[in-house]
């Protein structure tokens, strides 16, 4: 299965990707993770990407596309993949479409994660990563407790750090960039009949169930979508006005919420 997860920073794409990896046995490809690894490794790619990442802007398309081309050529993606954080603008979406056509591996689904703007900021502010095993936690919603309390690499409690681009100023810029550049992909994929929209708020397990239902994988049956919600154009009708007041995937504070999973 070949899936794209679309959604604003903090909408839970990474958390849900990890669950899909376990469930479907296909790899997650996160351009953010690949770029952070390049920065940490001090590579030429990392050096060229760092300034944009620190400022909350998008890294140059050519760099990101080169990275994706290389990743999609690896053997482990033959059975499918989960793209998380890519594509991020129309040029990337078009390039991906061409690349997958060449590889004869078209996408099966694109899932848009909808979350209120205020909730996005709250989630991002609580996000922490273990410096040793790189596992991502959220101090508010999924702290390192129980079986996850100790780092599998060190055997000691996780050494948690906040991502440098999770500070307030950069988060505001990342959400603005999402609105301006990534939001148009909702219509791009809707026009291709690939778009599914899920309410990505609530318990992590609930969101996983909605996601599995949206991609047609086995999960506990979720409440059926209301008739008026399952028709085409649902997301456009209920789409929120986030930062710029345009429609898309981040609901404004107090925005109306409905649970559903629809095309
Ligand atoms: P993420 O972890 O997906 O939030 O990505 C962190 C940062 O990496 C973003 O704010 C961008 O600077 C950069 N980045 C990640 N994915 C992309 C992409 N597809 N295109 C351009 N820049 C990206």
Coordinates of C-alpha atoms and ligand atoms in Angstrom, one line a residue:
X1 CA 0.0 0.0 0.0
X2 CA 1.3 3.5 -0.9
X3 CA 0.0 6.2 1.3
X4 CA 0.6 9.9 1.8
X5 CA -0.2 11.5 5.2
X6 CA -1.0 15.2 4.9
X7 CA -1.5 17.5 7.8
X8 CA -0.1 20.5 9.6
X9 CA 2.9 20.2 11.9
X10 CA 1.7 18.6 15.2
X11 CA -1.3 16.9 13.6
X12 CA 0.0 13.5 14.6
X13 CA 1.3 12.2 11.2
X14 CA 4.5 10.9 12.8
X15 CA 2.8 9.1 15.7
X16 CA 0.3 7.5 13.4
X17 CA 2.9 6.6 10.8
X18 CA 4.7 4.5 13.5
X19 CA 1.5 2.6 14.1
X20 CA 0.9 2.0 10.4
X21 CA 4.5 0.7 10.0
X22 CA 3.8 -1.9 12.7
X23 CA 0.3 -2.7 11.3
X24 CA 1.1 -2.8 7.6
X25 CA 4.8 -3.8 7.6
X26 CA 5.8 -1.1 5.2
X27 CA 8.3 1.7 5.9
X28 CA 7.6 5.3 6.9
X29 CA 9.4 7.9 4.9
X30 CA 9.6 11.1 6.8
X31 CA 11.4 13.9 4.9
X32 CA 11.7 15.8 8.2
X33 CA 13.5 12.8 9.9
X34 CA 15.8 12.3 6.8
X35 CA 16.7 16.0 6.8
X36 CA 17.3 16.1 10.6
X37 CA 19.6 13.0 10.2
X38 CA 21.5 14.9 7.5
X39 CA 21.9 17.9 9.7
X40 CA 23.0 15.8 12.7
X41 CA 25.4 13.9 10.4
X42 CA 26.9 17.2 9.1
X43 CA 26.4 16.1 5.5
X44 CA 26.4 18.6 2.6
X45 CA 22.7 18.1 2.2
X46 CA 22.2 18.8 6.0
X47 CA 24.4 21.9 5.7
X48 CA 22.2 23.2 2.8
X49 CA 18.9 22.4 4.5
X50 CA 19.7 23.7 8.0
X51 CA 18.9 27.4 7.6
X52 CA 15.5 26.8 6.1
X53 CA 14.6 24.2 8.8
X54 CA 15.7 26.5 11.6
X55 CA 13.6 29.3 10.2
X56 CA 10.5 27.0 9.7
X57 CA 10.7 27.4 5.9
X58 CA 10.6 24.7 3.3
X59 CA 13.9 23.2 2.2
X60 CA 14.7 23.6 -1.5
X61 CA 12.6 21.3 -3.7
X62 CA 15.6 19.9 -5.6
X63 CA 17.3 18.8 -2.4
X64 CA 14.1 17.1 -1.0
X65 CA 13.2 15.5 -4.3
X66 CA 16.7 14.1 -4.7
X67 CA 16.4 12.6 -1.3
X68 CA 13.0 11.1 -2.1
X69 CA 14.1 9.6 -5.4
X70 CA 17.0 7.9 -3.7
X71 CA 14.7 6.6 -0.9
X72 CA 12.0 5.3 -3.2
X73 CA 14.7 3.3 -5.1
X74 CA 15.5 1.2 -2.1
X75 CA 14.3 -2.4 -1.9
X76 CA 12.2 -2.0 1.2
X77 CA 9.6 0.2 -0.4
X78 CA 8.6 -2.4 -3.0
X79 CA 5.6 -3.5 -0.9
X80 CA 4.6 0.0 -0.2
X81 CA 5.4 3.1 1.9
X82 CA 4.0 5.8 4.1
X83 CA 5.1 9.3 3.1
X84 CA 5.0 11.6 6.1
X85 CA 5.8 15.3 5.5
X86 CA 6.2 14.9 1.8
X87 CA 4.9 16.3 -0.6
X88 CA 4.7 19.7 1.0
X89 CA 3.9 21.9 -2.1
X90 CA 2.4 21.5 -5.6
X91 CA 5.8 21.2 -7.3
X92 CA 6.7 18.2 -5.0
X93 CA 3.3 16.6 -5.5
X94 CA 3.6 16.8 -9.3
X95 CA 7.2 15.5 -9.2
X96 CA 6.1 12.6 -7.0
X97 CA 3.2 11.8 -9.4
X98 CA 5.7 11.6 -12.3
X99 CA 8.2 9.6 -10.3
X100 CA 5.6 7.0 -9.2
X101 CA 4.2 6.8 -12.7
X102 CA 7.7 5.9 -13.9
X103 CA 8.0 3.3 -11.2
X104 CA 4.5 2.1 -12.0
X105 CA 3.6 2.5 -8.3
X106 CA 0.7 4.9 -8.1
X107 CA -0.6 6.1 -4.7
X108 CA -3.5 4.3 -3.1
X109 CA -4.6 7.0 -0.7
X110 CA -3.8 10.4 0.7
X111 CA -5.1 11.0 4.2
X112 CA -5.6 14.5 5.5
X113 CA -5.3 14.9 9.3
X114 CA -7.6 17.7 10.6
X115 CA -6.7 19.3 13.9
X116 CA -7.7 22.7 15.5
X117 CA -5.0 25.3 15.3
X118 CA -4.9 25.8 19.1
X119 CA -4.5 22.0 19.6
X120 CA -1.7 22.0 17.1
X121 CA 0.2 24.6 19.1
X122 CA -0.5 22.7 22.3
X123 CA 0.7 19.4 20.9
X124 CA 3.9 20.9 19.4
X125 CA 4.8 22.6 22.7
X126 CA 4.6 19.3 24.5
X127 CA 6.6 17.3 21.9
X128 CA 10.0 15.8 23.0
X129 CA 12.4 13.4 21.4
X130 CA 14.8 11.0 23.1
X131 CA 18.3 12.0 22.2
X132 CA 19.4 8.3 22.2
X133 CA 16.6 6.2 20.6
X134 CA 14.9 9.1 18.8
X135 CA 11.5 8.0 20.0
X136 CA 9.0 10.9 20.0
X137 CA 6.9 11.6 23.1
X138 CA 4.4 14.2 24.1
X139 CA 4.5 15.4 27.7
X140 CA 0.8 16.2 27.5
X141 CA -0.6 13.3 25.5
X142 CA 1.9 10.5 25.5
X143 CA 4.6 10.8 28.1
X144 CA 7.3 8.2 28.5
X145 CA 5.7 5.9 31.0
X146 CA 5.1 2.2 31.6
X147 CA 6.8 0.0 29.0
X148 CA 8.1 3.2 27.3
X149 CA 9.7 4.6 30.5
X150 CA 13.2 3.5 29.7
X151 CA 15.3 4.1 26.6
X152 CA 15.8 0.8 24.7
X153 CA 19.3 2.0 23.7
X154 CA 20.7 3.0 27.1
X155 CA 18.4 1.2 29.5
X156 CA 18.1 4.5 31.4
X157 CA 15.3 7.0 31.4
X158 CA 15.0 8.8 28.1
X159 CA 17.0 11.9 27.7
X160 CA 14.3 14.2 26.2
X161 CA 15.0 17.2 24.1
X162 CA 12.8 19.7 22.3
X163 CA 13.3 20.0 18.5
X164 CA 14.9 23.3 17.8
X165 CA 12.2 24.2 15.3
X166 CA 9.4 23.5 17.9
X167 CA 9.9 27.0 19.5
X168 CA 7.1 29.5 19.3
X169 CA 8.4 31.7 16.5
X170 CA 9.3 28.9 14.2
X171 CA 6.1 27.0 14.9
X172 CA 4.1 30.1 13.8
X173 CA 6.1 30.3 10.6
X174 CA 5.7 26.5 9.9
X175 CA 1.9 26.8 10.3
X176 CA 1.9 29.8 8.0
X177 CA 4.0 27.9 5.4
X178 CA 1.6 24.9 5.8
X179 CA -1.4 27.2 5.0
X180 CA 0.3 28.8 2.0
X181 CA 2.1 25.9 0.4
X182 CA 0.8 22.6 1.6
X183 CA -2.9 23.3 1.9
X184 CA -3.4 23.4 -1.9
X185 CA -2.5 19.7 -2.0
X186 CA -5.9 18.9 -0.5
X187 CA -7.6 19.9 -3.7
X188 CA -4.8 18.4 -5.8
X189 CA -5.5 15.0 -4.3
X190 CA -9.2 15.4 -4.1
X191 CA -9.3 16.0 -7.8
X192 CA -7.5 12.7 -8.3
X193 CA -10.0 10.8 -6.1
X194 CA -7.3 9.9 -3.6
X195 CA -8.2 12.1 -0.7
X196 CA -9.5 10.9 2.6
X197 CA -10.1 13.3 5.5
X198 CA -10.0 12.2 9.1
X199 CA -10.6 14.0 12.4
X200 CA -7.1 13.7 14.0
X201 CA -8.1 14.9 17.5
X202 CA -8.9 12.7 20.4
X203 CA -7.2 9.6 21.8
X204 CA -4.3 8.3 19.7
X205 CA -6.0 4.9 19.4
X206 CA -9.2 6.5 18.1
X207 CA -7.3 8.4 15.5
X208 CA -5.6 5.1 14.5
X209 CA -8.9 3.5 14.0
X210 CA -10.2 6.3 11.8
X211 CA -7.0 6.2 9.8
X212 CA -7.2 2.4 9.3
X213 CA -10.8 2.8 8.2
X214 CA -9.9 5.6 5.8
X215 CA -7.3 3.5 4.0
X216 CA -9.5 0.5 4.0
X217 CA -7.4 -1.5 6.3
X218 CA -8.8 -3.7 9.1
X219 CA -9.6 -1.9 12.3
X220 CA -12.4 -1.7 14.7
X221 CA -15.4 -0.3 12.8
X222 CA -15.8 3.4 13.4
X223 CA -19.2 5.2 13.5
X224 CA -20.5 5.4 9.9
X225 CA -20.1 8.8 8.2
X226 CA -23.3 10.8 8.0
X227 CA -24.8 10.8 4.5
X228 CA -24.0 14.4 3.9
X229 CA -20.4 13.9 5.0
X230 CA -19.6 11.0 2.7
X231 CA -20.3 13.0 -0.4
X232 CA -17.5 14.5 -2.4
X233 CA -16.5 18.0 -1.3
X234 CA -17.2 17.4 2.4
X235 CA -13.8 18.7 3.5
X236 CA -14.3 21.8 1.4
X237 CA -17.6 22.6 3.0
X238 CA -16.4 22.1 6.6
X239 CA -12.9 23.0 6.0
X240 CA -11.5 25.3 8.6
X241 CA -10.1 28.8 8.3
X242 CA -6.7 28.5 10.0
X243 CA -4.1 31.2 10.0
X244 CA -4.8 32.8 6.7
X245 CA -8.5 32.3 6.8
X246 CA -8.3 29.9 3.8
X247 CA -9.7 26.4 3.9
X248 CA -7.7 23.4 4.9
X249 CA -6.5 21.0 7.4
X250 CA -6.0 23.0 10.6
X251 CA -9.1 24.1 12.4
X252 CA -9.3 27.4 14.1
X253 CA -9.7 27.6 17.9
X254 CA -13.2 26.7 18.8
X255 CA -13.8 25.4 15.2
X256 CA -16.7 22.9 14.9
X257 CA -15.5 19.3 15.1
X258 CA -17.2 16.3 13.7
X259 CA -15.8 12.8 13.8
X260 CA -15.6 11.1 10.5
X261 CA -13.5 9.5 8.0
X262 CA -14.5 10.2 4.5
X263 CA -13.3 10.8 1.0
Ligands
LIG1 P1 8.7 18.0 9.8 O1 9.5 17.1 10.7 O2 8.0 17.2 8.7 O3 7.9 18.9 10.6 O4 9.8 18.8 9.0 C1 10.7 19.7 9.7 C2 11.3 20.7 8.7 O5 12.0 20.0 7.7 C3 10.3 21.5 8.0 O6 9.9 22.7 8.7 C4 11.0 21.9 6.7 O7 12.0 22.9 7.0 C5 11.8 20.6 6.4 N1 11.0 19.7 5.5 C6 10.5 18.5 5.9 N2 9.9 18.0 4.8 C7 10.0 18.8 3.8 C8 9.6 18.8 2.4 N3 8.9 17.8 1.9 N4 9.9 19.9 1.7 C9 10.6 20.9 2.2 N5 11.1 21.0 3.4 C10 10.8 19.9 4.3

